Coordinates of C-alpha atoms and ligand atoms in Angstrom, one line a residue:
Chain A
M519 CA 17.4 0.4 -40.3
E520 CA 19.3 2.4 -42.5
Y521 CA 23.1 2.9 -41.8
E522 CA 25.3 5.6 -43.0
A523 CA 29.1 5.3 -43.1
T524 CA 31.6 8.1 -42.6
I525 CA 35.1 7.7 -43.8
G526 CA 38.1 9.9 -43.3
L527 CA 41.6 9.6 -44.5
E528 CA 45.1 10.4 -43.3
T529 CA 47.5 10.0 -46.3
H530 CA 51.1 10.0 -45.9
I531 CA 53.0 11.4 -49.2
M532 CA 56.9 11.2 -49.4
Q533 CA 58.3 14.4 -51.0
K534 CA 60.4 14.5 -54.0
T535 CA 63.4 16.1 -52.1
G536 CA 67.2 15.1 -52.8
T537 CA 68.1 14.9 -49.0
K538 CA 66.0 13.8 -46.1
M539 CA 64.0 16.4 -43.8
F540 CA 66.4 17.0 -41.1
C541 CA 69.9 16.1 -42.4
S542 CA 71.7 16.1 -45.6
C543 CA 71.7 12.5 -46.1
R544 CA 70.7 11.6 -49.8
H545 CA 67.0 10.6 -50.2
E546 CA 66.9 7.6 -52.6
Y547 CA 64.9 4.6 -52.9
G548 CA 66.7 1.0 -53.5
A549 CA 70.1 2.1 -52.0
A550 CA 72.1 -0.4 -50.2
P551 CA 70.7 -0.7 -46.7
N552 CA 72.3 2.1 -44.0
T553 CA 74.5 4.0 -46.6
H554 CA 72.4 7.3 -46.5
V555 CA 72.3 7.6 -42.6
C556 CA 74.3 10.2 -40.4
P557 CA 74.1 11.0 -36.6
V558 CA 70.9 13.1 -36.9
C559 CA 68.9 10.3 -38.8
L560 CA 70.3 7.6 -36.4
G561 CA 69.4 9.7 -33.5
Y562 CA 73.0 9.9 -31.9
P563 CA 72.9 12.0 -28.8
G564 CA 73.8 15.7 -29.3
A565 CA 72.9 15.7 -33.1
L566 CA 71.0 18.4 -34.4
P567 CA 68.2 18.7 -37.0
V568 CA 68.0 21.3 -39.6
L569 CA 65.1 21.9 -41.6
N570 CA 65.1 21.0 -45.5
E571 CA 63.9 24.4 -47.2
K572 CA 62.7 22.6 -50.3
A573 CA 60.6 20.0 -48.1
I574 CA 58.9 23.1 -46.6
E575 CA 58.2 24.6 -50.1
L576 CA 56.7 21.3 -51.3
C577 CA 54.6 20.9 -48.3
C578 CA 53.1 24.3 -48.7
K579 CA 52.8 24.2 -52.5
A580 CA 50.9 20.9 -51.8
G581 CA 48.6 23.1 -49.6
L582 CA 48.2 25.6 -52.3
L583 CA 47.1 23.0 -54.8
L584 CA 44.5 21.6 -52.4
G585 CA 43.2 25.2 -51.4
C586 CA 44.7 25.3 -48.2
A587 CA 45.7 28.4 -45.9
I588 CA 49.3 28.6 -45.5
N589 CA 49.9 29.1 -41.7
P590 CA 52.1 32.2 -41.0
Y591 CA 53.3 30.7 -38.0
S592 CA 54.0 27.0 -37.4
K593 CA 56.1 24.8 -35.2
W594 CA 57.4 21.4 -34.4
D595 CA 56.8 18.7 -32.0
R596 CA 58.0 15.4 -30.8
K597 CA 55.5 12.5 -30.7
N598 CA 57.1 10.0 -28.4
Y599 CA 57.2 6.4 -29.0
F600 CA 59.6 3.3 -28.6
Y601 CA 59.9 1.5 -31.8
P602 CA 63.2 0.6 -33.7
D603 CA 62.1 2.3 -36.8
M604 CA 62.7 5.6 -35.1
A605 CA 66.3 5.7 -33.7
K606 CA 65.5 8.9 -31.5
N607 CA 62.5 7.1 -29.9
Y608 CA 60.5 10.1 -31.2
Q609 CA 59.4 11.4 -34.4
I610 CA 59.6 15.1 -35.4
S611 CA 56.0 16.0 -36.5
Q612 CA 53.6 19.1 -36.1
Y613 CA 50.9 18.8 -33.7
D614 CA 49.0 21.9 -33.1
Q615 CA 50.4 24.3 -35.5
P616 CA 50.8 22.8 -39.0
L617 CA 52.1 24.4 -42.1
C618 CA 49.0 24.2 -44.0
L619 CA 45.2 24.5 -42.7
G620 CA 41.7 23.7 -44.3
G621 CA 41.5 23.1 -48.1
Q622 CA 39.3 21.0 -50.2
L623 CA 39.5 18.6 -53.2
E624 CA 37.0 18.4 -55.9
V625 CA 36.4 15.0 -57.5
E626 CA 33.9 13.4 -59.7
V627 CA 32.1 10.3 -58.3
D628 CA 29.9 8.0 -60.4
G629 CA 29.3 11.0 -62.5
A630 CA 28.5 13.7 -59.8
M631 CA 30.9 16.4 -58.8
K632 CA 31.9 16.2 -54.7
T633 CA 33.9 18.4 -52.6
F634 CA 35.7 16.7 -50.1
A635 CA 37.0 18.8 -47.0
I636 CA 40.8 18.9 -45.7
E637 CA 41.5 19.5 -42.4
R638 CA 45.2 20.1 -42.3
I639 CA 48.6 19.0 -43.9
H640 CA 51.6 18.7 -41.8
Q641 CA 55.3 18.0 -42.2
E642 CA 56.9 15.2 -40.4
E643 CA 59.7 12.6 -41.0
N644 CA 59.4 8.9 -42.4
A645 CA 60.3 6.0 -40.2
A646 CA 63.0 3.4 -41.2
K647 CA 62.2 0.3 -42.9
N648 CA 61.9 -3.1 -40.8
T649 CA 62.1 -6.7 -42.3
H650 CA 61.0 -9.6 -40.1
V651 CA 63.4 -12.5 -40.4
A652 CA 63.5 -15.7 -38.4
G653 CA 64.3 -14.7 -34.6
G654 CA 64.6 -11.0 -35.2
S655 CA 63.7 -8.1 -37.4
L656 CA 66.3 -5.9 -39.2
V657 CA 66.4 -2.1 -39.7
D658 CA 67.6 -0.2 -42.7
Y659 CA 67.4 3.5 -41.8
N660 CA 67.8 5.0 -45.2
R661 CA 64.4 5.9 -45.2
A662 CA 64.5 7.1 -41.6
G663 CA 64.1 11.0 -41.6
T664 CA 63.1 11.4 -45.3
A665 CA 60.4 14.2 -45.8
L666 CA 56.8 13.0 -45.2
M667 CA 53.7 15.0 -45.3
E668 CA 50.4 13.9 -43.9
I669 CA 47.3 15.2 -45.5
V670 CA 44.4 14.7 -43.2
S671 CA 40.7 14.9 -44.7
E672 CA 37.8 15.8 -42.6
P673 CA 35.4 12.6 -41.9
C674 CA 33.5 13.7 -45.1
M675 CA 33.4 10.6 -47.3
H676 CA 30.7 8.1 -47.1
S677 CA 31.7 5.2 -49.4
A678 CA 34.6 3.3 -50.8
A679 CA 34.0 5.0 -54.2
D680 CA 34.3 8.3 -52.5
A681 CA 37.5 7.3 -50.8
L682 CA 39.2 5.8 -54.2
A683 CA 38.2 9.1 -56.1
Y684 CA 39.8 11.3 -53.4
M685 CA 42.9 9.3 -53.3
N686 CA 43.1 8.9 -57.2
A687 CA 42.6 12.9 -57.3
L688 CA 45.2 13.4 -54.6
K689 CA 47.7 11.3 -56.4
Q690 CA 47.0 13.2 -59.5
I691 CA 47.6 16.5 -58.2
M692 CA 50.7 15.5 -56.3
Q693 CA 52.1 14.2 -59.4
Y694 CA 51.1 17.2 -61.4
G695 CA 52.4 19.5 -58.8
G696 CA 55.8 17.7 -58.9
I697 CA 55.4 17.2 -55.0
S698 CA 55.7 13.5 -55.2
D699 CA 55.7 10.5 -57.6
C700 CA 53.3 8.7 -55.2
D701 CA 54.8 5.6 -56.5
Q702 CA 52.8 3.3 -53.9
E703 CA 55.1 0.4 -54.6
K704 CA 57.7 2.2 -53.3
G705 CA 55.7 3.4 -50.3
Q706 CA 55.5 6.9 -51.3
M707 CA 51.8 7.2 -50.7
R708 CA 50.0 5.3 -47.9
S709 CA 46.9 5.9 -46.2
D710 CA 45.2 5.2 -42.6
V711 CA 41.6 4.8 -43.2
N712 CA 39.0 5.8 -40.3
V713 CA 35.7 4.3 -40.7
S714 CA 32.7 4.4 -38.7
V715 CA 29.0 3.8 -39.1
R716 CA 25.7 5.5 -37.9
P717 CA 21.9 5.1 -38.2
V718 CA 20.8 7.4 -40.8
G719 CA 19.7 10.6 -38.7
Q720 CA 21.8 10.0 -35.7
K721 CA 23.9 13.1 -34.9
E722 CA 27.1 11.8 -33.5
L723 CA 29.3 9.6 -35.2
G724 CA 29.7 6.0 -34.4
A725 CA 32.9 4.6 -32.9
K726 CA 35.8 5.0 -35.2
V727 CA 37.8 2.2 -36.4
E728 CA 41.2 3.1 -37.9
I729 CA 42.8 0.6 -40.6
K730 CA 46.7 1.4 -40.6
N731 CA 49.1 1.8 -43.3
M732 CA 47.7 1.1 -46.4
N733 CA 49.2 1.5 -49.7
S734 CA 47.2 -0.3 -52.2
F735 CA 44.0 1.6 -53.6
A736 CA 42.4 -2.0 -54.3
F737 CA 42.9 -3.2 -50.7
I738 CA 41.8 0.3 -49.3
E739 CA 38.6 -0.1 -51.3
Q740 CA 38.0 -3.8 -50.0
A741 CA 38.8 -3.0 -46.6
I742 CA 36.5 -0.4 -46.6
G743 CA 33.8 -2.3 -47.9
Y744 CA 34.4 -5.0 -45.4
E745 CA 34.6 -2.6 -42.6
I746 CA 31.1 -1.0 -43.4
D747 CA 29.5 -4.4 -43.5
R748 CA 31.1 -5.6 -40.4
Q749 CA 30.1 -2.6 -38.5
I750 CA 26.6 -2.6 -39.7
A751 CA 26.4 -6.2 -38.7
V752 CA 27.5 -5.5 -35.2
L753 CA 25.1 -2.8 -34.8
E754 CA 22.0 -5.0 -36.3
G755 CA 23.0 -7.7 -33.8
G756 CA 22.5 -5.4 -31.0
G757 CA 26.4 -5.0 -30.4
R758 CA 28.7 -2.2 -29.9
V759 CA 31.4 -1.5 -32.4
A760 CA 34.7 -1.1 -30.4
Q761 CA 37.0 1.9 -31.2
E762 CA 40.2 0.1 -32.2
T763 CA 42.9 -0.2 -34.9
R764 CA 42.5 -3.1 -37.4
G765 CA 44.9 -4.5 -39.8
F766 CA 44.0 -5.7 -43.4
D767 CA 44.4 -9.3 -44.3
A768 CA 44.8 -9.0 -48.1
D769 CA 44.6 -12.8 -48.7
R770 CA 41.1 -13.2 -46.9
G771 CA 39.8 -9.3 -47.8
E772 CA 39.3 -8.8 -44.3
T773 CA 40.1 -6.6 -41.3
F774 CA 41.3 -7.8 -38.1
T775 CA 41.8 -6.2 -34.5
Q776 CA 45.5 -5.0 -33.8
R777 CA 45.0 -2.7 -31.1
T778 CA 42.2 -1.9 -28.8
K779 CA 41.6 1.7 -27.4
E780 CA 42.7 0.4 -23.9
D781 CA 46.4 0.0 -25.1
A782 CA 46.4 2.8 -27.4
H783 CA 49.5 4.8 -27.4
D784 CA 50.1 7.8 -25.4
Y785 CA 52.4 10.1 -27.5
R786 CA 53.1 12.9 -25.1
Y787 CA 53.7 15.6 -27.5
F788 CA 55.7 18.5 -26.6
P789 CA 57.4 21.2 -28.7
E790 CA 60.7 20.3 -30.3
P791 CA 63.2 22.0 -28.6
D792 CA 65.8 21.7 -31.4
L793 CA 64.0 23.2 -34.1
M794 CA 63.0 27.0 -34.3
P795 CA 59.4 27.6 -35.6
V796 CA 58.3 28.7 -39.2
K797 CA 57.0 31.9 -40.3
I798 CA 55.8 32.2 -44.0
S799 CA 55.0 35.7 -45.2
A800 CA 52.1 36.5 -47.4
E801 CA 54.7 37.5 -50.1
Q802 CA 56.3 34.2 -49.9
V803 CA 53.1 32.4 -50.5
E804 CA 52.2 34.4 -53.4
R805 CA 55.7 33.7 -55.0
W806 CA 54.9 29.8 -54.6
R807 CA 51.3 30.2 -55.8
A808 CA 52.8 31.8 -59.0
E809 CA 54.9 29.0 -59.5
L810 CA 52.2 26.4 -59.3
P811 CA 51.5 24.0 -62.3
E812 CA 48.4 23.9 -64.3
L813 CA 46.5 20.7 -62.6
P814 CA 44.4 18.0 -64.2
A815 CA 41.3 19.6 -64.2
Q816 CA 42.5 23.0 -65.7
R817 CA 44.2 20.9 -68.4
R818 CA 41.4 19.0 -68.9
A819 CA 39.2 22.0 -69.6
R820 CA 41.6 23.6 -71.9
Y821 CA 41.8 20.5 -74.2
V822 CA 38.3 20.8 -74.5
S823 CA 38.0 24.7 -74.9
E824 CA 41.0 25.2 -76.7
L825 CA 41.9 21.9 -78.6
G826 CA 38.4 21.1 -79.3
L827 CA 38.7 17.6 -77.8
P828 CA 35.9 15.4 -76.5
E829 CA 35.3 15.4 -72.8
Y830 CA 36.1 11.7 -72.5
D831 CA 39.3 12.1 -74.5
A832 CA 40.5 15.2 -72.5
G833 CA 39.7 12.9 -69.2
V834 CA 41.8 9.9 -70.5
L835 CA 44.8 12.2 -71.4
T836 CA 45.0 14.3 -68.4
S837 CA 44.6 11.1 -65.9
D838 CA 48.1 10.3 -66.4
K839 CA 50.7 13.3 -66.0
A840 CA 53.3 11.3 -67.9
V841 CA 50.7 10.8 -70.7
S842 CA 49.4 14.4 -70.7
D843 CA 53.1 15.7 -70.8
W844 CA 53.5 13.6 -73.7
F845 CA 50.4 14.9 -75.4
E846 CA 51.5 18.3 -74.6
E847 CA 54.9 17.7 -76.6
A848 CA 53.2 16.3 -79.6
M849 CA 51.0 19.2 -79.8
R850 CA 54.1 21.4 -80.3
H851 CA 54.9 19.4 -83.7
T852 CA 51.4 19.1 -85.0
D853 CA 47.8 21.0 -85.0
N854 CA 45.6 18.0 -85.3
A855 CA 44.8 17.2 -81.5
K856 CA 42.2 14.8 -82.4
A857 CA 44.5 12.4 -84.3
V858 CA 47.1 12.6 -81.5
S859 CA 44.6 12.0 -78.9
N860 CA 43.2 8.9 -81.2
F861 CA 46.6 7.4 -81.5
I862 CA 47.4 7.6 -77.7
M863 CA 44.3 6.4 -76.5
G864 CA 44.3 3.6 -79.0
E865 CA 47.7 2.3 -80.1
M866 CA 50.0 3.9 -77.6
L867 CA 48.1 2.8 -74.4
R868 CA 47.3 -0.7 -75.7
L869 CA 50.9 -1.2 -76.8
L870 CA 52.4 0.2 -73.7
S871 CA 50.3 -1.8 -71.4
G872 CA 51.2 -5.0 -73.5
Q873 CA 54.9 -4.3 -73.1
G874 CA 54.5 -2.8 -69.2
T875 CA 56.7 0.4 -70.1
A876 CA 56.1 3.9 -69.7
I877 CA 55.2 6.4 -72.3
S878 CA 58.2 8.4 -71.8
E879 CA 60.3 5.3 -72.9
S880 CA 58.1 4.6 -76.0
Q881 CA 60.3 4.6 -79.4
V882 CA 57.4 6.5 -80.8
T883 CA 58.5 10.2 -79.7
P884 CA 56.0 12.9 -79.9
E885 CA 57.8 14.0 -83.1
K886 CA 57.5 10.8 -84.8
L887 CA 53.8 10.5 -83.9
A888 CA 53.4 14.3 -85.3
A889 CA 55.4 13.0 -88.6
I890 CA 52.9 9.7 -88.9
I891 CA 49.9 12.2 -88.5
A892 CA 51.4 14.5 -91.1
L893 CA 51.7 11.6 -93.7
I894 CA 48.1 10.9 -93.0
D895 CA 46.7 14.4 -93.3
A896 CA 48.6 14.8 -96.6
K897 CA 46.8 11.6 -97.7
T898 CA 50.3 9.8 -98.3
I899 CA 49.0 7.0 -96.4
S900 CA 45.8 5.9 -95.0
T901 CA 44.7 6.0 -91.5
S902 CA 45.1 2.1 -91.2
A903 CA 48.5 2.2 -92.8
G904 CA 49.2 4.9 -90.2
K905 CA 48.5 2.7 -87.4
Q906 CA 50.8 -0.1 -88.9
V907 CA 53.6 2.6 -89.3
F908 CA 52.8 3.4 -85.6
E909 CA 53.1 -0.1 -84.5
I910 CA 56.3 -0.7 -86.4
V911 CA 58.1 2.4 -85.0
F912 CA 57.0 1.4 -81.5
N913 CA 58.5 -2.2 -82.0
E914 CA 61.3 -1.6 -84.1
G915 CA 62.1 2.2 -83.9
G916 CA 62.9 4.1 -87.2
D917 CA 61.7 6.8 -89.1
P918 CA 58.0 6.9 -90.3
K919 CA 58.6 8.5 -93.9
T920 CA 61.4 6.1 -94.5
I921 CA 59.3 3.0 -93.3
V922 CA 56.3 4.2 -95.7
E923 CA 58.8 4.3 -98.7
A924 CA 60.5 1.1 -97.7
K925 CA 57.3 -1.0 -97.4
G926 CA 55.7 0.9 -100.4
M927 CA 52.7 1.8 -98.0
A928 CA 51.9 5.1 -99.8
Q929 CA 48.4 5.0 -100.9
V930 CA 47.7 5.5 -104.4
S931 CA 45.5 8.5 -105.5
D932 CA 46.8 8.5 -108.9
D933 CA 43.6 8.6 -111.5
S934 CA 45.1 6.2 -113.9
A935 CA 45.7 3.6 -111.4
L936 CA 42.6 4.0 -109.6
E937 CA 40.5 4.0 -113.0
G938 CA 41.4 0.4 -113.7
W939 CA 40.6 -0.8 -110.4
A940 CA 37.3 1.2 -110.7
D941 CA 36.4 -0.1 -114.2
E942 CA 37.0 -3.6 -113.0
A943 CA 34.8 -3.6 -109.9
I944 CA 32.0 -2.0 -111.9
A945 CA 32.2 -4.8 -114.7
N946 CA 32.3 -7.6 -112.4
N947 CA 29.5 -6.7 -110.1
P948 CA 26.6 -5.4 -112.4
K949 CA 24.3 -6.3 -109.6
S950 CA 25.8 -3.6 -107.2
V951 CA 25.7 -1.1 -109.8
E952 CA 22.1 -1.9 -110.7
E953 CA 21.1 -1.4 -107.0
Y954 CA 23.0 1.8 -106.8
K955 CA 21.4 3.4 -109.9
A956 CA 18.1 2.2 -108.5
G957 CA 18.8 4.5 -105.3
K958 CA 20.3 2.2 -103.0
Q959 CA 23.1 4.4 -101.9
G960 CA 24.9 2.0 -99.7
A961 CA 25.6 -0.4 -102.7
I962 CA 28.4 1.7 -103.6
N963 CA 30.3 0.7 -100.4
F964 CA 30.6 -2.9 -101.7
L965 CA 32.1 -1.6 -105.1
M966 CA 34.5 0.5 -103.2
G967 CA 35.7 -2.6 -100.9
Q968 CA 36.4 -4.4 -104.3
V969 CA 38.8 -1.4 -105.4
M970 CA 40.5 -1.4 -102.0
K971 CA 40.7 -5.2 -102.1
A972 CA 42.3 -5.0 -105.6
S973 CA 44.7 -2.4 -104.6
K974 CA 45.7 -4.4 -101.5
G975 CA 44.5 -1.6 -99.3
K976 CA 46.6 1.3 -100.8
A977 CA 43.8 3.0 -102.8
N978 CA 43.0 6.5 -101.3
P979 CA 39.3 5.7 -100.3
G980 CA 38.4 9.2 -100.7
A981 CA 39.8 9.5 -104.3
V982 CA 38.2 6.1 -105.1
M983 CA 34.7 7.1 -103.7
Q984 CA 34.7 10.1 -106.1
M985 CA 36.0 8.1 -109.0
L986 CA 33.2 5.6 -108.6
K987 CA 30.5 8.3 -108.2
Q988 CA 31.7 9.8 -111.3
K989 CA 31.4 7.0 -113.2
L990 CA 28.0 5.7 -111.8
D991 CA 26.4 9.1 -111.9
A992 CA 27.5 10.0 -115.4
Chain B
M1361 CA 50.0 22.2 -15.0
S1362 CA 47.0 23.2 -13.0
N1363 CA 46.8 19.9 -11.7
A1364 CA 50.8 19.5 -10.9
T1365 CA 50.0 19.2 -7.2
Q1366 CA 47.8 16.3 -7.5
G1367 CA 51.0 14.6 -8.2
M1368 CA 52.0 12.6 -11.3
D1369 CA 51.5 9.1 -11.7
V1370 CA 55.0 7.9 -11.8
G1371 CA 54.3 4.3 -12.3
Y1372 CA 52.4 5.4 -15.7
V1373 CA 55.3 7.5 -16.8
A1374 CA 57.9 5.3 -15.9
H1375 CA 56.0 2.6 -18.3
L1376 CA 55.8 5.2 -20.9
A1377 CA 59.6 5.8 -20.7
R1378 CA 60.2 1.9 -20.5
L1379 CA 61.6 2.2 -17.0
E1380 CA 61.2 -0.7 -14.6
L1381 CA 61.2 0.8 -11.1
T1382 CA 61.1 -1.0 -7.7
A1383 CA 58.1 -0.1 -5.2
E1384 CA 60.7 1.8 -3.1
E1385 CA 62.0 3.8 -6.3
T1386 CA 58.4 4.5 -7.3
A1387 CA 57.6 6.1 -3.8
L1388 CA 61.0 7.8 -3.7
F1389 CA 60.7 9.2 -7.3
Q1390 CA 57.1 10.4 -6.4
G1391 CA 58.1 12.5 -3.6
Q1392 CA 60.9 14.1 -5.5
L1393 CA 58.9 14.7 -8.6
D1394 CA 55.9 16.1 -6.4
Q1395 CA 58.4 18.4 -4.8
I1396 CA 59.8 19.6 -8.3
L1397 CA 56.4 20.0 -9.7
H1398 CA 55.4 21.9 -6.7
Y1399 CA 58.1 24.2 -7.0
V1400 CA 57.6 25.0 -10.8
E1401 CA 53.9 25.6 -10.0
Q1402 CA 54.9 29.1 -8.4
L1403 CA 54.8 30.2 -11.8
N1404 CA 51.2 29.9 -11.7
A1405 CA 51.2 33.0 -9.4
L1406 CA 52.3 35.1 -12.3
D1407 CA 49.8 37.3 -14.3
V1408 CA 50.5 36.3 -18.0
A1409 CA 47.2 37.3 -19.3
G1410 CA 49.1 39.7 -22.0
V1411 CA 52.0 37.1 -23.0
E1412 CA 51.8 35.4 -26.1
P1413 CA 52.4 31.5 -25.4
T1414 CA 55.6 30.6 -27.3
A1415 CA 57.3 27.3 -27.8
H1416 CA 60.8 28.9 -27.7
A1417 CA 62.4 31.6 -25.6
I1418 CA 64.3 33.2 -28.1
P1419 CA 62.7 34.8 -31.4
V1420 CA 64.5 32.9 -34.0
Y1421 CA 62.6 31.7 -37.0
N1422 CA 63.1 29.9 -40.4
V1423 CA 66.6 28.2 -39.7
F1424 CA 66.7 26.4 -42.9
R1425 CA 69.5 24.6 -45.0
P1426 CA 69.3 24.0 -48.9
D1427 CA 68.3 20.5 -50.2
E1428 CA 71.9 19.6 -51.3
V1429 CA 73.4 16.2 -50.3
G1430 CA 76.1 16.0 -47.8
R1431 CA 78.2 13.4 -46.3
S1432 CA 76.8 10.3 -44.7
L1433 CA 78.5 8.1 -42.3
D1434 CA 80.7 5.3 -43.7
H1435 CA 78.6 2.1 -43.6
D1436 CA 81.1 0.0 -41.8
D1437 CA 81.3 2.7 -39.1
V1438 CA 77.5 2.7 -38.7
I1439 CA 77.2 -1.0 -38.5
A1440 CA 80.2 -1.2 -36.1
N1441 CA 77.9 0.7 -33.6
A1442 CA 75.3 -2.3 -33.7
P1443 CA 75.0 -4.5 -30.9
S1444 CA 73.9 -7.1 -33.6
A1445 CA 73.9 -6.8 -37.5
A1446 CA 72.9 -9.1 -40.6
N1447 CA 72.9 -8.1 -44.3
G1448 CA 74.1 -4.5 -43.8
Q1449 CA 71.1 -4.0 -41.3
F1450 CA 70.8 -3.6 -37.7
R1451 CA 69.3 -6.7 -36.2
V1452 CA 67.0 -5.9 -33.2
P1453 CA 64.7 -8.5 -31.2
K1454 CA 61.7 -9.4 -33.2
I1455 CA 59.2 -6.7 -33.5
I1456 CA 55.5 -7.8 -33.6
D1457 CA 53.0 -5.1 -32.9
Q1458 CA 53.5 -2.2 -35.2
Ligands
ZN2564 ZN1 71.0 11.6 -41.8

């Protein structure tokens, strides 16, 4: 029998705010434990939460970037549970009236464009961080109460590749939009993955299995693949897939039962009496919309249409916001988009990955790359010398022009110097000369190579070619 | 609310609230809570067909604060309240299920 998998994602993204969602404690990663805490985020009796305006704005902007409608009226609810990561014994969330409704994400999966529907985005607060030690657990409340939004997709994906493409696009958009850095290592982007399988043609979805709290895209991909295979095997064996929550064991690449439906939580949601609802006017929505930055897809299109870059280049350059911003900055100092693109995609990304540093920290600044390109375009140096200069600046810093002078890298276009090398090459290689004269155009390349060798790579290839042709065609 | 007179499952609600009740307490609270729910149920007699549901009684919206860092508590004071602490953190009995 043929089976079809259905996948939905609930993605939690930590917003880039300076303070927490409901109190003015600083939001900072890596601070000493329990140094950014107060009566509100520690759940002291009588402490009252107050909404962070910036978080609301970022959540709504995230919604606008994803084509959601902004709910004119939204409210707050308590999700009740007992767990030490939430000192109040409830999490403030949005149950039935979230900030953003509907929406979609268009992504390319294996060369085909697909549209994945988004059901809603709601605002909530993050939980504290637990560390498990011998005989107990430790709780650091610095993260408790920080702004967290949950983006819920429709169950509209059908493969691990779909889910991966969706998450990559989501991450890119959130980064471009300044909503979140989505640094998975810092837990800024985590997903709950819902997977079910049904025979093709069956109308109802199969039993839903939820894999909780995954931050690595690679693990999500593995977990989905494993889960689809496992559920199909259960159905094929005549069994029933249990609706349950499963964890993912990264070492084994397998999922395992964590919690079955029978002991599922009953959160007893009810309206949060401590927070007043939010009303957002159409005018406010338009003000926010006007502030939205250009998204990767728009940038990609502009790089092709306005800068004349190949689709491939535009895709590579825009896949990372930092790289794309760097490219934009370089374009303020040069008109040669293709040369900038070549240097970024070649030397820059290769050297950066070798060093494990970010493009923003590179010693080759956008201005310096533009200076190197100007030297190449003026034929002062060859393209290969340009790459050497790039590498020197990357490793040691310094000014491109000064380096070219100090190392004598300028190429020779001077006729008198070229003439000597050209004559020598012609005299020493009568066979190639004969072949060329007999009509074998390619033979000239050998002579050219001899001149380049004699000049130790400094001869201007264009000028050499011209000189050789002049002499041979005469 | 319509099924309030059918009573609430005190045992279940007590479990959700992590309360340990004896059989006598459960029976006692069952009777008391049923009475309260029955009292509240008088509201069902009202015609609210034209009334918008609301989560709050007063029409106040958009109570915001700017995203500016304020004072947090002193770390020593925070930990002083912890029944048990280690490495500057609250120490709690081992948590297993997430
Ligand atoms: Zn706080």
